Structure formats: C-alpha cells, structure tokens
PDB file of C-alpha atoms in Angstrom:
ATOM      1  CA  MET A  88       0.016  -0.107   0.032  1.00  0.00           C
ATOM      2  CA  THR A  89       1.322   3.311  -1.205  1.00  0.00           C
ATOM      3  CA  LEU A  90       1.461   5.682   1.668  1.00  0.00           C
ATOM      4  CA  ILE A  91       0.108   9.201   0.607  1.00  0.00           C
ATOM      5  CA  PRO A  92       1.767  12.501   2.435  1.00  0.00           C
ATOM      6  CA  LEU A  93      -1.142  14.872   2.299  1.00  0.00           C
ATOM      7  CA  ALA A  94      -4.476  13.515   3.745  1.00  0.00           C
ATOM      8  CA  MET A  95      -7.604  12.988   1.615  1.00  0.00           C
ATOM      9  CA  ARG A  96      -9.642  16.164   1.413  1.00  0.00           C
ATOM     10  CA  ASP A  97     -13.520  16.443   0.630  1.00  0.00           C
ATOM     11  CA  GLY A  98     -13.220  13.048  -0.785  1.00  0.00           C
ATOM     12  CA  VAL A  99     -10.376  13.606  -2.767  1.00  0.00           C
ATOM     13  CA  ASN A 100      -6.730  11.708  -2.200  1.00  0.00           C
ATOM     14  CA  ALA A 101      -3.651  14.150  -3.188  1.00  0.00           C
ATOM     15  CA  SER A 102      -2.345  14.199  -7.008  1.00  0.00           C
ATOM     16  CA  CYS A 103       1.192  12.994  -7.473  1.00  0.00           C
ATOM     17  CA  VAL A 104       3.667  13.771  -9.911  1.00  0.00           C
ATOM     18  CA  ALA A 105       7.333  12.144 -10.329  1.00  0.00           C
ATOM     19  CA  LEU A 106      10.144  14.451 -10.825  1.00  0.00           C
ATOM     20  CA  PRO A 107      12.820  13.937 -13.398  1.00  0.00           C
ATOM     21  CA  ASN A 108      16.174  12.529 -12.884  1.00  0.00           C
ATOM     22  CA  LEU A 109      18.063  15.912 -13.415  1.00  0.00           C
ATOM     23  CA  ASP A 110      21.477  15.834 -12.312  1.00  0.00           C
ATOM     24  CA  GLN A 111      21.418  19.521 -12.283  1.00  0.00           C
ATOM     25  CA  GLY A 112      19.706  23.109 -12.631  1.00  0.00           C
ATOM     26  CA  GLY A 113      15.899  23.806 -13.072  1.00  0.00           C
ATOM     27  CA  THR A 114      13.637  24.768  -9.999  1.00  0.00           C
ATOM     28  CA  VAL A 115      10.810  23.044  -8.625  1.00  0.00           C
ATOM     29  CA  LEU A 116       8.331  26.068  -9.589  1.00  0.00           C
ATOM     30  CA  ALA A 117      10.125  25.568 -13.147  1.00  0.00           C
ATOM     31  CA  PHE A 118       9.139  22.307 -13.279  1.00  0.00           C
ATOM     32  CA  LEU A 119       5.574  22.628 -12.338  1.00  0.00           C
ATOM     33  CA  GLN A 120       5.353  25.297 -14.909  1.00  0.00           C
ATOM     34  CA  GLN A 121       6.711  23.129 -17.725  1.00  0.00           C
ATOM     35  CA  ARG A 122       4.514  20.233 -16.682  1.00  0.00           C
ATOM     36  CA  PHE A 123       1.448  21.817 -16.090  1.00  0.00           C
ATOM     37  CA  PRO A 124       0.889  24.719 -18.573  1.00  0.00           C
ATOM     38  CA  ASN A 125      -2.665  25.292 -17.917  1.00  0.00           C
ATOM     39  CA  VAL A 126      -2.017  26.028 -14.480  1.00  0.00           C
ATOM     40  CA  ALA A 127      -1.522  29.769 -13.316  1.00  0.00           C
ATOM     41  CA  THR A 128       1.971  30.655 -11.710  1.00  0.00           C
ATOM     42  CA  GLU A 129       0.111  32.102  -8.824  1.00  0.00           C
ATOM     43  CA  VAL A 130      -1.866  28.732  -8.184  1.00  0.00           C
ATOM     44  CA  TRP A 131       1.206  27.355  -7.695  1.00  0.00           C
ATOM     45  CA  LEU A 132       2.992  30.015  -5.225  1.00  0.00           C
ATOM     46  CA  ALA A 133      -0.316  29.983  -3.250  1.00  0.00           C
ATOM     47  CA  ARG A 134      -0.392  26.148  -3.325  1.00  0.00           C
ATOM     48  CA  MET A 135       3.204  26.190  -1.773  1.00  0.00           C
ATOM     49  CA  GLY A 136       2.659  29.061   0.378  1.00  0.00           C
ATOM     50  CA  ALA A 137       0.180  27.318   2.270  1.00  0.00           C
ATOM     51  CA  GLY A 138       2.194  24.157   2.573  1.00  0.00           C
ATOM     52  CA  GLU A 139       0.168  22.177   0.339  1.00  0.00           C
ATOM     53  CA  VAL A 140       2.969  20.988  -2.042  1.00  0.00           C
ATOM     54  CA  VAL A 141       4.924  18.162  -0.441  1.00  0.00           C
ATOM     55  CA  ASP A 142       7.455  15.251  -1.361  1.00  0.00           C
ATOM     56  CA  GLU A 143       7.004  11.891  -0.613  1.00  0.00           C
ATOM     57  CA  HIS A 144       8.429  12.257   3.168  1.00  0.00           C
ATOM     58  CA  GLY A 145       5.907  15.044   4.240  1.00  0.00           C
ATOM     59  CA  VAL A 146       8.106  17.438   3.337  1.00  0.00           C
ATOM     60  CA  ALA A 147       7.022  20.690   2.125  1.00  0.00           C
ATOM     61  CA  VAL A 148       8.625  22.391  -0.967  1.00  0.00           C
ATOM     62  CA  ARG A 149       9.340  25.910  -2.174  1.00  0.00           C
ATOM     63  CA  ALA A 150       9.428  27.464  -5.502  1.00  0.00           C
ATOM     64  CA  ASP A 151      12.839  27.903  -5.431  1.00  0.00           C
ATOM     65  CA  ASP A 152      14.039  24.393  -4.146  1.00  0.00           C
ATOM     66  CA  VAL A 153      16.407  22.807  -7.079  1.00  0.00           C
ATOM     67  CA  LEU A 154      15.792  19.758  -8.462  1.00  0.00           C
ATOM     68  CA  ALA A 155      19.000  18.121  -7.868  1.00  0.00           C
ATOM     69  CA  GLY A 156      18.512  17.970  -4.061  1.00  0.00           C
ATOM     70  CA  ARG A 157      15.169  15.750  -5.148  1.00  0.00           C
ATOM     71  CA  LEU A 158      16.175  13.421  -7.513  1.00  0.00           C
ATOM     72  CA  GLY A 159      13.824  10.499  -8.046  1.00  0.00           C
ATOM     73  CA  LEU A 160      10.857  11.842  -5.529  1.00  0.00           C
ATOM     74  CA  HIS A 161       7.459  12.509  -6.295  1.00  0.00           C
ATOM     75  CA  LEU A 162       5.784  15.806  -5.494  1.00  0.00           C
ATOM     76  CA  TYR A 163       2.076  15.403  -3.807  1.00  0.00           C
ATOM     77  CA  TYR A 164      -0.535  18.366  -4.285  1.00  0.00           C
ATOM     78  CA  TYR A 165      -3.921  18.981  -3.952  1.00  0.00           C
ATOM     79  CA  ARG A 166      -5.574  19.841  -7.456  1.00  0.00           C
ATOM     80  CA  ASP A 167      -8.792  22.140  -7.629  1.00  0.00           C
ATOM     81  CA  VAL A 168     -11.144  22.843 -10.299  1.00  0.00           C
ATOM     82  CA  PRO A 169     -12.399  26.446 -10.510  1.00  0.00           C
ATOM     83  CA  ASN A 170     -15.861  27.047 -11.349  1.00  0.00           C
ATOM     84  CA  GLU A 171     -16.382  22.918 -11.914  1.00  0.00           C
ATOM     85  CA  THR A 172     -20.054  22.228 -13.669  1.00  0.00           C
ATOM     86  CA  VAL A 173     -22.294  20.730 -11.703  1.00  0.00           C
ATOM     87  CA  ILE A 174     -23.831  17.299 -13.013  1.00  0.00           C
ATOM     88  CA  PRO A 175     -27.449  17.805 -11.981  1.00  0.00           C
ATOM     89  CA  PHE A 176     -27.701  13.671 -12.151  1.00  0.00           C
ATOM     90  CA  GLN A 177     -27.466  11.329  -9.293  1.00  0.00           C
ATOM     91  CA  ALA A 178     -26.218   8.078  -8.795  1.00  0.00           C
ATOM     92  CA  SER A 179     -28.163   4.931  -6.862  1.00  0.00           C
ATOM     93  CA  VAL A 180     -26.692   2.308  -4.941  1.00  0.00           C
ATOM     94  CA  ILE A 181     -28.073  -0.821  -5.702  1.00  0.00           C
ATOM     95  CA  TYR A 182     -25.745  -3.151  -3.252  1.00  0.00           C
ATOM     96  CA  GLU A 183     -23.646  -2.552  -0.155  1.00  0.00           C
ATOM     97  CA  ASN A 184     -22.259  -5.565   2.213  1.00  0.00           C
ATOM     98  CA  GLU A 185     -18.996  -5.157   4.033  1.00  0.00           C
ATOM     99  CA  HIS A 186     -16.489  -4.993   1.293  1.00  0.00           C
ATOM    100  CA  LEU A 187     -18.559  -4.308  -1.782  1.00  0.00           C
ATOM    101  CA  LEU A 188     -20.547  -1.327  -3.040  1.00  0.00           C
ATOM    102  CA  VAL A 189     -22.371  -1.281  -6.629  1.00  0.00           C
ATOM    103  CA  ALA A 190     -23.591   1.989  -7.774  1.00  0.00           C
ATOM    104  CA  ASP A 191     -25.926   2.298 -10.655  1.00  0.00           C
ATOM    105  CA  LYS A 192     -24.440   5.667 -12.835  1.00  0.00           C
ATOM    106  CA  PRO A 193     -26.355   7.991 -14.673  1.00  0.00           C
ATOM    107  CA  HIS A 194     -24.859   9.430 -17.711  1.00  0.00           C
ATOM    108  CA  PHE A 195     -22.482  12.064 -18.142  1.00  0.00           C
ATOM    109  CA  LEU A 196     -20.994  11.418 -14.801  1.00  0.00           C
ATOM    110  CA  PRO A 197     -17.499  10.602 -14.687  1.00  0.00           C
ATOM    111  CA  VAL A 198     -16.528   7.589 -12.116  1.00  0.00           C
ATOM    112  CA  MET A 199     -13.013   8.607 -11.324  1.00  0.00           C
ATOM    113  CA  PRO A 200     -11.237  12.755 -10.973  1.00  0.00           C
ATOM    114  CA  ALA A 201      -9.411  13.656 -14.046  1.00  0.00           C
ATOM    115  CA  GLY A 202      -9.610  16.999 -16.096  1.00  0.00           C
ATOM    116  CA  GLU A 203     -12.246  19.286 -15.461  1.00  0.00           C
ATOM    117  CA  TYR A 204     -13.751  16.964 -13.102  1.00  0.00           C
ATOM    118  CA  LEU A 205     -12.908  16.471  -9.307  1.00  0.00           C
ATOM    119  CA  GLN A 206     -15.853  16.581  -6.821  1.00  0.00           C
ATOM    120  CA  GLN A 207     -18.303  16.093  -9.759  1.00  0.00           C
ATOM    121  CA  THR A 208     -17.396  12.392  -9.822  1.00  0.00           C
ATOM    122  CA  LEU A 209     -19.023   9.176  -8.559  1.00  0.00           C
ATOM    123  CA  LEU A 210     -16.269   8.173  -6.615  1.00  0.00           C
ATOM    124  CA  VAL A 211     -15.980  11.306  -4.790  1.00  0.00           C
ATOM    125  CA  ARG A 212     -19.702  11.639  -4.570  1.00  0.00           C
ATOM    126  CA  LEU A 213     -19.872   8.371  -2.928  1.00  0.00           C
ATOM    127  CA  ARG A 214     -16.622   8.737  -0.525  1.00  0.00           C
ATOM    128  CA  ARG A 215     -18.631  11.605   1.007  1.00  0.00           C
ATOM    129  CA  GLU A 216     -21.931  10.363   1.004  1.00  0.00           C
ATOM    130  CA  TYR A 217     -21.304   7.270   2.833  1.00  0.00           C
ATOM    131  CA  ASP A 218     -18.169   8.366   4.507  1.00  0.00           C
ATOM    132  CA  LEU A 219     -15.650   5.675   3.082  1.00  0.00           C
ATOM    133  CA  PRO A 220     -12.227   6.977   2.294  1.00  0.00           C
ATOM    134  CA  GLU A 221     -10.967   3.862   1.031  1.00  0.00           C
ATOM    135  CA  LEU A 222     -13.588   2.979  -1.720  1.00  0.00           C
ATOM    136  CA  THR A 223     -12.091   2.515  -4.774  1.00  0.00           C
ATOM    137  CA  PRO A 224     -13.947   1.359  -8.048  1.00  0.00           C
ATOM    138  CA  LEU A 225     -12.825  -1.873  -9.166  1.00  0.00           C
ATOM    139  CA  HIS A 226     -13.591  -1.050 -13.401  1.00  0.00           C
ATOM    140  CA  ARG A 227     -14.638   2.066 -15.056  1.00  0.00           C
ATOM    141  CA  ILE A 228     -17.042   3.050 -17.623  1.00  0.00           C
ATOM    142  CA  ASP A 229     -17.151   6.301 -19.501  1.00  0.00           C
ATOM    143  CA  ARG A 230     -18.367   9.073 -18.684  1.00  0.00           C
ATOM    144  CA  GLU A 231     -21.093   9.239 -21.561  1.00  0.00           C
ATOM    145  CA  THR A 232     -22.041   5.641 -20.166  1.00  0.00           C
ATOM    146  CA  ALA A 233     -24.730   4.829 -17.752  1.00  0.00           C
ATOM    147  CA  GLY A 234     -24.957   1.790 -15.695  1.00  0.00           C
ATOM    148  CA  LEU A 235     -23.168  -0.666 -13.153  1.00  0.00           C
ATOM    149  CA  VAL A 236     -20.111   0.641 -11.525  1.00  0.00           C
ATOM    150  CA  MET A 237     -18.423  -2.112  -8.638  1.00  0.00           C
ATOM    151  CA  PHE A 238     -16.604  -0.552  -5.798  1.00  0.00           C
ATOM    152  CA  ALA A 239     -14.160  -1.964  -2.927  1.00  0.00           C
ATOM    153  CA  LYS A 240     -14.982  -0.619   0.050  1.00  0.00           C
ATOM    154  CA  GLN A 241     -11.288  -1.550   1.774  1.00  0.00           C
ATOM    155  CA  GLU A 242      -7.997  -1.545   0.463  1.00  0.00           C
ATOM    156  CA  SER A 243      -7.460  -5.002   1.915  1.00  0.00           C
ATOM    157  CA  VAL A 244      -9.957  -6.633  -0.542  1.00  0.00           C
ATOM    158  CA  ARG A 245      -9.313  -4.541  -3.593  1.00  0.00           C
ATOM    159  CA  GLY A 246      -6.972  -7.146  -4.933  1.00  0.00           C
ATOM    160  CA  ALA A 247      -9.321 -10.210  -4.897  1.00  0.00           C
ATOM    161  CA  TYR A 248     -11.974  -8.476  -6.486  1.00  0.00           C
ATOM    162  CA  GLN A 249      -9.824  -6.952  -9.407  1.00  0.00           C
ATOM    163  CA  ALA A 250      -8.520 -10.458 -10.008  1.00  0.00           C
ATOM    164  CA  LEU A 251     -12.280 -11.442 -11.173  1.00  0.00           C
ATOM    165  CA  PHE A 252     -11.723  -8.540 -13.941  1.00  0.00           C
ATOM    166  CA  ARG A 253      -8.146  -9.258 -14.637  1.00  0.00           C
ATOM    167  CA  GLU A 254      -8.791 -13.127 -15.086  1.00  0.00           C
ATOM    168  CA  ARG A 255     -12.377 -12.644 -16.904  1.00  0.00           C
ATOM    169  CA  ARG A 256     -14.427 -14.410 -14.180  1.00  0.00           C
ATOM    170  CA  ILE A 257     -16.693 -11.555 -14.689  1.00  0.00           C
ATOM    171  CA  HIS A 258     -19.520 -11.678 -17.062  1.00  0.00           C
ATOM    172  CA  LYS A 259     -20.743  -7.900 -17.902  1.00  0.00           C
ATOM    173  CA  HIS A 260     -23.504  -7.203 -20.388  1.00  0.00           C
ATOM    174  CA  TYR A 261     -24.483  -4.130 -21.989  1.00  0.00           C
ATOM    175  CA  GLU A 262     -27.499  -2.491 -24.372  1.00  0.00           C
ATOM    176  CA  ALA A 263     -27.041  -0.408 -26.677  1.00  0.00           C
ATOM    177  CA  LEU A 264     -28.976   1.402 -29.814  1.00  0.00           C
ATOM    178  CA  ALA A 265     -27.586   1.353 -32.911  1.00  0.00           C
ATOM    179  CA  PRO A 266     -28.867   1.028 -36.639  1.00  0.00           C
ATOM    180  CA  TRP A 267     -30.130  -2.208 -37.451  1.00  0.00           C
ATOM    181  CA  ARG A 268     -27.926  -4.791 -39.669  1.00  0.00           C
ATOM    182  CA  PRO A 269     -30.173  -7.464 -41.121  1.00  0.00           C
ATOM    183  CA  GLU A 270     -27.052  -8.743 -43.334  1.00  0.00           C
ATOM    184  CA  TYR A 271     -25.308 -10.225 -40.280  1.00  0.00           C
ATOM    185  CA  ALA A 272     -26.214 -13.608 -38.297  1.00  0.00           C
ATOM    186  CA  TYR A 273     -26.767 -12.939 -34.613  1.00  0.00           C
ATOM    187  CA  PRO A 274     -24.998 -13.838 -32.457  1.00  0.00           C
ATOM    188  CA  LEU A 275     -22.347 -11.785 -33.908  1.00  0.00           C
ATOM    189  CA  GLU A 276     -18.913 -12.412 -32.697  1.00  0.00           C
ATOM    190  CA  HIS A 277     -16.294  -9.775 -33.785  1.00  0.00           C
ATOM    191  CA  GLN A 278     -12.707 -10.054 -33.162  1.00  0.00           C
ATOM    192  CA  ALA A 279      -9.856  -7.107 -33.981  1.00  0.00           C
ATOM    193  CA  ARG A 280      -7.084  -5.367 -33.258  1.00  0.00           C
ATOM    194  CA  MET A 281      -7.161  -2.264 -31.483  1.00  0.00           C
ATOM    195  CA  GLN A 282      -5.045   0.805 -30.877  1.00  0.00           C
ATOM    196  CA  GLU A 283      -4.585   3.933 -29.980  1.00  0.00           C
ATOM    197  CA  SER A 284      -5.593   6.673 -32.477  1.00  0.00           C
ATOM    198  CA  THR A 285      -3.580   9.483 -33.836  1.00  0.00           C
ATOM    199  CA  ASP A 286      -6.717  11.358 -32.822  1.00  0.00           C
ATOM    200  CA  PHE A 287      -6.600  12.326 -28.882  1.00  0.00           C
ATOM    201  CA  PHE A 288      -8.198   9.737 -26.743  1.00  0.00           C
ATOM    202  CA  ARG A 289      -9.675   7.823 -29.586  1.00  0.00           C
ATOM    203  CA  MET A 290      -9.300   4.197 -30.320  1.00  0.00           C
ATOM    204  CA  GLN A 291      -9.243   2.120 -33.564  1.00  0.00           C
ATOM    205  CA  GLU A 292      -9.165  -1.091 -35.440  1.00  0.00           C
ATOM    206  CA  VAL A 293      -6.162  -1.999 -37.079  1.00  0.00           C
ATOM    207  CA  ALA A 294      -4.545  -4.890 -39.169  1.00  0.00           C
ATOM    208  CA  GLY A 295      -2.877  -7.781 -37.209  1.00  0.00           C
ATOM    209  CA  GLU A 296      -3.853 -10.175 -34.638  1.00  0.00           C
ATOM    210  CA  ALA A 297      -6.855  -9.328 -32.408  1.00  0.00           C
ATOM    211  CA  ASN A 298      -6.788  -8.322 -28.823  1.00  0.00           C
ATOM    212  CA  SER A 299     -10.544  -7.411 -28.630  1.00  0.00           C
ATOM    213  CA  HIS A 300     -13.445  -9.438 -28.776  1.00  0.00           C
ATOM    214  CA  THR A 301     -17.291  -8.829 -28.530  1.00  0.00           C
ATOM    215  CA  ILE A 302     -20.149 -10.659 -28.641  1.00  0.00           C
ATOM    216  CA  ILE A 303     -23.432  -9.223 -30.474  1.00  0.00           C
ATOM    217  CA  GLU A 304     -26.901 -10.316 -29.825  1.00  0.00           C
ATOM    218  CA  VAL A 305     -30.096  -8.245 -30.513  1.00  0.00           C
ATOM    219  CA  MET A 306     -33.245  -7.710 -28.244  1.00  0.00           C
ATOM    220  CA  GLU A 307     -35.339  -6.172 -30.715  1.00  0.00           C
ATOM    221  CA  HIS A 308     -35.565  -4.067 -33.772  1.00  0.00           C
ATOM    222  CA  ASN A 309     -37.868  -2.162 -36.466  1.00  0.00           C
ATOM    223  CA  ASP A 310     -36.605  -1.502 -39.943  1.00  0.00           C
ATOM    224  CA  ALA A 311     -33.918   1.224 -38.746  1.00  0.00           C
ATOM    225  CA  TRP A 312     -32.989   0.293 -35.364  1.00  0.00           C
ATOM    226  CA  ALA A 313     -32.019  -2.363 -32.813  1.00  0.00           C
ATOM    227  CA  ARG A 314     -31.331  -2.816 -29.485  1.00  0.00           C
ATOM    228  CA  TYR A 315     -28.310  -5.046 -28.924  1.00  0.00           C
ATOM    229  CA  VAL A 316     -26.812  -6.895 -26.153  1.00  0.00           C
ATOM    230  CA  LEU A 317     -22.922  -6.636 -26.192  1.00  0.00           C
ATOM    231  CA  SER A 318     -20.769  -8.906 -24.132  1.00  0.00           C
ATOM    232  CA  PRO A 319     -17.424  -7.866 -23.727  1.00  0.00           C
ATOM    233  CA  ILE A 320     -15.129 -10.643 -23.574  1.00  0.00           C
ATOM    234  CA  SER A 321     -11.817  -8.525 -23.116  1.00  0.00           C
ATOM    235  CA  GLY A 322     -11.307  -4.804 -21.316  1.00  0.00           C
ATOM    236  CA  LYS A 323      -9.954  -2.268 -24.139  1.00  0.00           C
ATOM    237  CA  ARG A 324     -10.995   1.091 -24.013  1.00  0.00           C
ATOM    238  CA  HIS A 325     -13.835   2.371 -25.586  1.00  0.00           C
ATOM    239  CA  GLN A 326     -14.210  -1.488 -27.195  1.00  0.00           C
ATOM    240  CA  LEU A 327     -17.849  -1.733 -27.572  1.00  0.00           C
ATOM    241  CA  ARG A 328     -18.020   1.844 -29.081  1.00  0.00           C
ATOM    242  CA  VAL A 329     -14.988   0.923 -31.618  1.00  0.00           C
ATOM    243  CA  HIS A 330     -16.623  -2.671 -32.434  1.00  0.00           C
ATOM    244  CA  MET A 331     -20.033  -1.581 -33.135  1.00  0.00           C
ATOM    245  CA  ALA A 332     -18.754   1.540 -35.522  1.00  0.00           C
ATOM    246  CA  ALA A 333     -16.192  -0.379 -37.444  1.00  0.00           C
ATOM    247  CA  LEU A 334     -19.342  -3.022 -38.203  1.00  0.00           C
ATOM    248  CA  GLY A 335     -21.412  -0.207 -39.492  1.00  0.00           C
ATOM    249  CA  MET A 336     -23.249   0.217 -36.253  1.00  0.00           C
ATOM    250  CA  PRO A 337     -22.276   3.249 -34.256  1.00  0.00           C
ATOM    251  CA  LEU A 338     -24.117   3.972 -31.331  1.00  0.00           C
ATOM    252  CA  LEU A 339     -26.743   6.190 -31.036  1.00  0.00           C
ATOM    253  CA  TYR A 340     -25.660   9.915 -29.742  1.00  0.00           C
ATOM    254  CA  ASP A 341     -22.104   8.781 -29.485  1.00  0.00           C
ATOM    255  CA  SER A 342     -19.104  11.487 -29.490  1.00  0.00           C
ATOM    256  CA  LEU A 343     -16.493   9.974 -30.345  1.00  0.00           C
ATOM    257  CA  TYR A 344     -16.929   7.467 -33.201  1.00  0.00           C
ATOM    258  CA  PRO A 345     -20.562   8.736 -34.945  1.00  0.00           C
ATOM    259  CA  HIS A 346     -21.677   8.206 -38.340  1.00  0.00           C
ATOM    260  CA  LYS A 347     -21.237  12.011 -38.579  1.00  0.00           C
ATOM    261  CA  ARG A 348     -19.363  14.501 -36.850  1.00  0.00           C
ATOM    262  CA  PRO A 349     -20.637  16.409 -34.553  1.00  0.00           C
ATOM    263  CA  VAL A 350     -22.846  15.337 -31.933  1.00  0.00           C
ATOM    264  CA  ASN A 351     -22.962  17.628 -28.899  1.00  0.00           C
ATOM    265  CA  THR A 352     -21.446  16.198 -25.998  1.00  0.00           C
ATOM    266  CA  GLY A 353     -22.824  18.808 -23.635  1.00  0.00           C
ATOM    267  CA  ASP A 354     -26.474  18.172 -24.673  1.00  0.00           C
ATOM    268  CA  TYR A 355     -27.864  16.547 -22.086  1.00  0.00           C
ATOM    269  CA  ALA A 356     -31.281  15.273 -24.191  1.00  0.00           C
ATOM    270  CA  GLN A 357     -28.654  13.414 -25.960  1.00  0.00           C
ATOM    271  CA  PRO A 358     -27.091  10.934 -24.052  1.00  0.00           C
ATOM    272  CA  LEU A 359     -24.796   8.047 -25.745  1.00  0.00           C
ATOM    273  CA  GLN A 360     -27.320   5.046 -26.041  1.00  0.00           C
ATOM    274  CA  LEU A 361     -25.210   2.462 -24.224  1.00  0.00           C
ATOM    275  CA  LEU A 362     -25.919   1.114 -20.579  1.00  0.00           C
ATOM    276  CA  ALA A 363     -23.640  -1.264 -18.612  1.00  0.00           C
ATOM    277  CA  LYS A 364     -26.746  -3.523 -17.846  1.00  0.00           C
ATOM    278  CA  SER A 365     -25.601  -6.325 -15.493  1.00  0.00           C
ATOM    279  CA  ILE A 366     -22.810  -7.884 -13.889  1.00  0.00           C
ATOM    280  CA  ARG A 367     -22.345 -11.544 -12.708  1.00  0.00           C
ATOM    281  CA  PHE A 368     -20.018 -13.291 -10.913  1.00  0.00           C
ATOM    282  CA  THR A 369     -18.812 -15.343  -7.888  1.00  0.00           C
ATOM    283  CA  ASP A 370     -17.778 -13.226  -4.766  1.00  0.00           C
ATOM    284  CA  PRO A 371     -14.019 -14.653  -3.991  1.00  0.00           C
ATOM    285  CA  ILE A 372     -14.917 -13.534  -0.644  1.00  0.00           C
ATOM    286  CA  SER A 373     -18.065 -15.550   0.358  1.00  0.00           C
ATOM    287  CA  GLN A 374     -17.906 -17.801  -2.835  1.00  0.00           C
ATOM    288  CA  GLN A 375     -21.919 -16.638  -3.056  1.00  0.00           C
ATOM    289  CA  ALA A 376     -23.004 -16.414  -6.982  1.00  0.00           C
ATOM    290  CA  CYS A 377     -23.764 -12.392  -7.120  1.00  0.00           C
ATOM    291  CA  GLU A 378     -25.810 -10.583  -9.937  1.00  0.00           C
ATOM    292  CA  PHE A 379     -26.469  -7.249 -10.415  1.00  0.00           C
ATOM    293  CA  VAL A 380     -28.921  -5.569 -12.771  1.00  0.00           C
ATOM    294  CA  SER A 381     -28.838  -1.810 -13.675  1.00  0.00           C
ATOM    295  CA  GLN A 382     -32.533  -0.327 -12.888  1.00  0.00           C
ATOM    296  CA  ARG A 383     -31.560   2.554 -15.393  1.00  0.00           C
ATOM    297  CA  GLN A 384     -33.399   2.127 -18.826  1.00  0.00           C
ATOM    298  CA  LEU A 385     -32.739   3.203 -22.937  1.00  0.00           C
ATOM    299  CA  LEU A 386     -34.367   5.602 -24.986  1.00  0.00           C
ATOM    300  CA  PRO A 387     -37.173   3.632 -26.987  1.00  0.00           C
ATOM    301  CA  LEU A 388     -36.372   2.301 -30.815  1.00  0.00           C
ATOM    302  CA  PRO A 389     -36.680   5.703 -32.796  1.00  0.00           C
ATOM    303  CA  ALA A 390     -39.545   5.659 -35.445  1.00  0.00           C
ATOM    304  CA  VAL A 391     -37.290   7.119 -37.935  1.00  0.00           C
ATOM    305  CA  GLY A 392     -34.443   6.243 -39.744  1.00  0.00           C
ATOM    306  CA  PHE A 393     -30.435   7.053 -38.755  1.00  0.00           C
ATOM    307  CA  GLN A 394     -30.426   9.946 -41.402  1.00  0.00           C
ATOM    308  CA  ASP A 395     -33.490  11.780 -39.284  1.00  0.00           C
ATOM    309  CA  VAL A 396     -32.073  11.327 -35.811  1.00  0.00           C
ATOM    310  CA  CYS A 397     -28.491  12.064 -36.535  1.00  0.00           C
ATOM    311  CA  PRO A 398     -28.638  14.169 -39.629  1.00  0.00           C
TER     312      PRO A 398
END
C-alpha cells in the first residue's frame, strides 16, 4: 500500500507527479510550470505558500528548491477545479455489504476525477456521502455511459475483486441502441486488433492479431434500429463503441465514433445510448453467486431512420 503524505480532502486524494531525474539545474516551480502549462504560476505559489505541495516524505517544497536535491522523488499536491460544472444527475447504490458497493451511474457523470471533473465524479460523491475514504472503483465505464460500477470498500479486499476482472471471471452485459443491420448473423462475434488513434483519446481497429472480442446479440429491432446486447470478452478502452462503429452500427449519440460529426457532447438530451446493464460473478470472499442489474433504461427504438435522428 502506497502511503500518501497528504490526507484526503473532501473525498479526493492528493494528486502525484514524479520529478525528473536531473543532475543539475531547474527549480521545482520551473518544472511545475513546464509540466502543467494550464495552471497559473500564482496557483502553484499559493499552494506552496500554504504548505500544500510536499514530497513523498511529507516535507513541504518551496518554489526555488532545485531539482538536483530531490532526485527520484514525487510531489503530492491538492488539485482544484475552479467553477467546476455541476452534473445534475444522481447515482444510486443498488447493493452494499461489508466489502463491496455497487452503484448505478447516470449518463454524463465521470467515475474518477480527471481533467475538468473533481467533486462532480461518482467516486468522490460516494466517498463523501457514505463516509468511505478507502472506496476504490474496481473497473470504469466512460463518462457518457450509464450503468453499473463496482467498488471495493477497503484496500485489503481490492485485489481479490480486481482479480475477477483480470482473470475474466466477471460476466458483463451492456445494452445499446444502434442501426439495424440485418445482413449479419446473430449472435455475432467480432474480434479485432485495437490500438490508440492519432486522434486524441480515440481508439481504432487496425490490421493484425486480434486483441479485443465482443459478442453481439439482438433484443429487438424495427426497420431502422435495434436494441443490442453487447458482451465484452476483453476489456479494451472504448471497445464496444469502436467495434460497433467498425461494423457499420455506430451507437446512437456517440460523440467519439459517430456516423457523422459532430454530436453535441454537452447536450443532456442526447445521452450516449450505451448502458452497463448487468454484472455476474462469484464473490471471491463469500463464494456466493452474485448478479446485479441496472435499473436504468435506454430510449425506446426511434421510429425514424438514422439520417433523421443523426443528420
């Protein structure tokens, strides 16, 4: 267990950055300015003046401290998001025992603090509401995706539950709305090689040995749309969205992998039609069979064609 020299504040752990291994020259302030160009110098000076930037030994650093005296160490600091946008949707907790908590997340709420989201995240909200400082997500779903997220309540049990995901002993099923493609035979198994795209944060399918695998089934359909059940066998980032788009079935209101750009990512009336609907596994501690089902619902099947919904 890594010891963090700054205590959790308002449900958020201190952030950490590794100092470069430089033999000479450069100050802590200069490094932070270069590493975080979007953070004003005055912000770093204020944080250091308040003793809120420390090394891994808990020693407060000063702006003019030289890097050469702190080789191989890390800096810890409290991050703030001024004027953070309030996400007007609430998660619900559908299960809780001594070790585990299962939340049903709404669309648009991030799981973890990152970028422009800090307090307005599922993890921080749950830590504060349930007074669970060790609460840790066992997996993640995209901010745009709704549905189930599992959390370990104590550091001591996290590894046992994470092994379920690592060893593929978790069975997850998603629901999605996408164009109906009658030319495919269902259930459809799609395997492909995925890697990062040159377009920031997006993934893509490329030639090569498959490293991702999804099973696609159909719940219902009309002439233009279908409600699919997507079962990821592997767990690549954006896997379901990338696979469906590659098959000519881009998910309704997908801003990253759409049929046509752009989709308004800030429009709460157009949530990505992807829902982490169910999770099934054997609890590694109690050895009891567990299955949880999201109470959230996607939209009804549109009555008009794709070009009318996503012009």
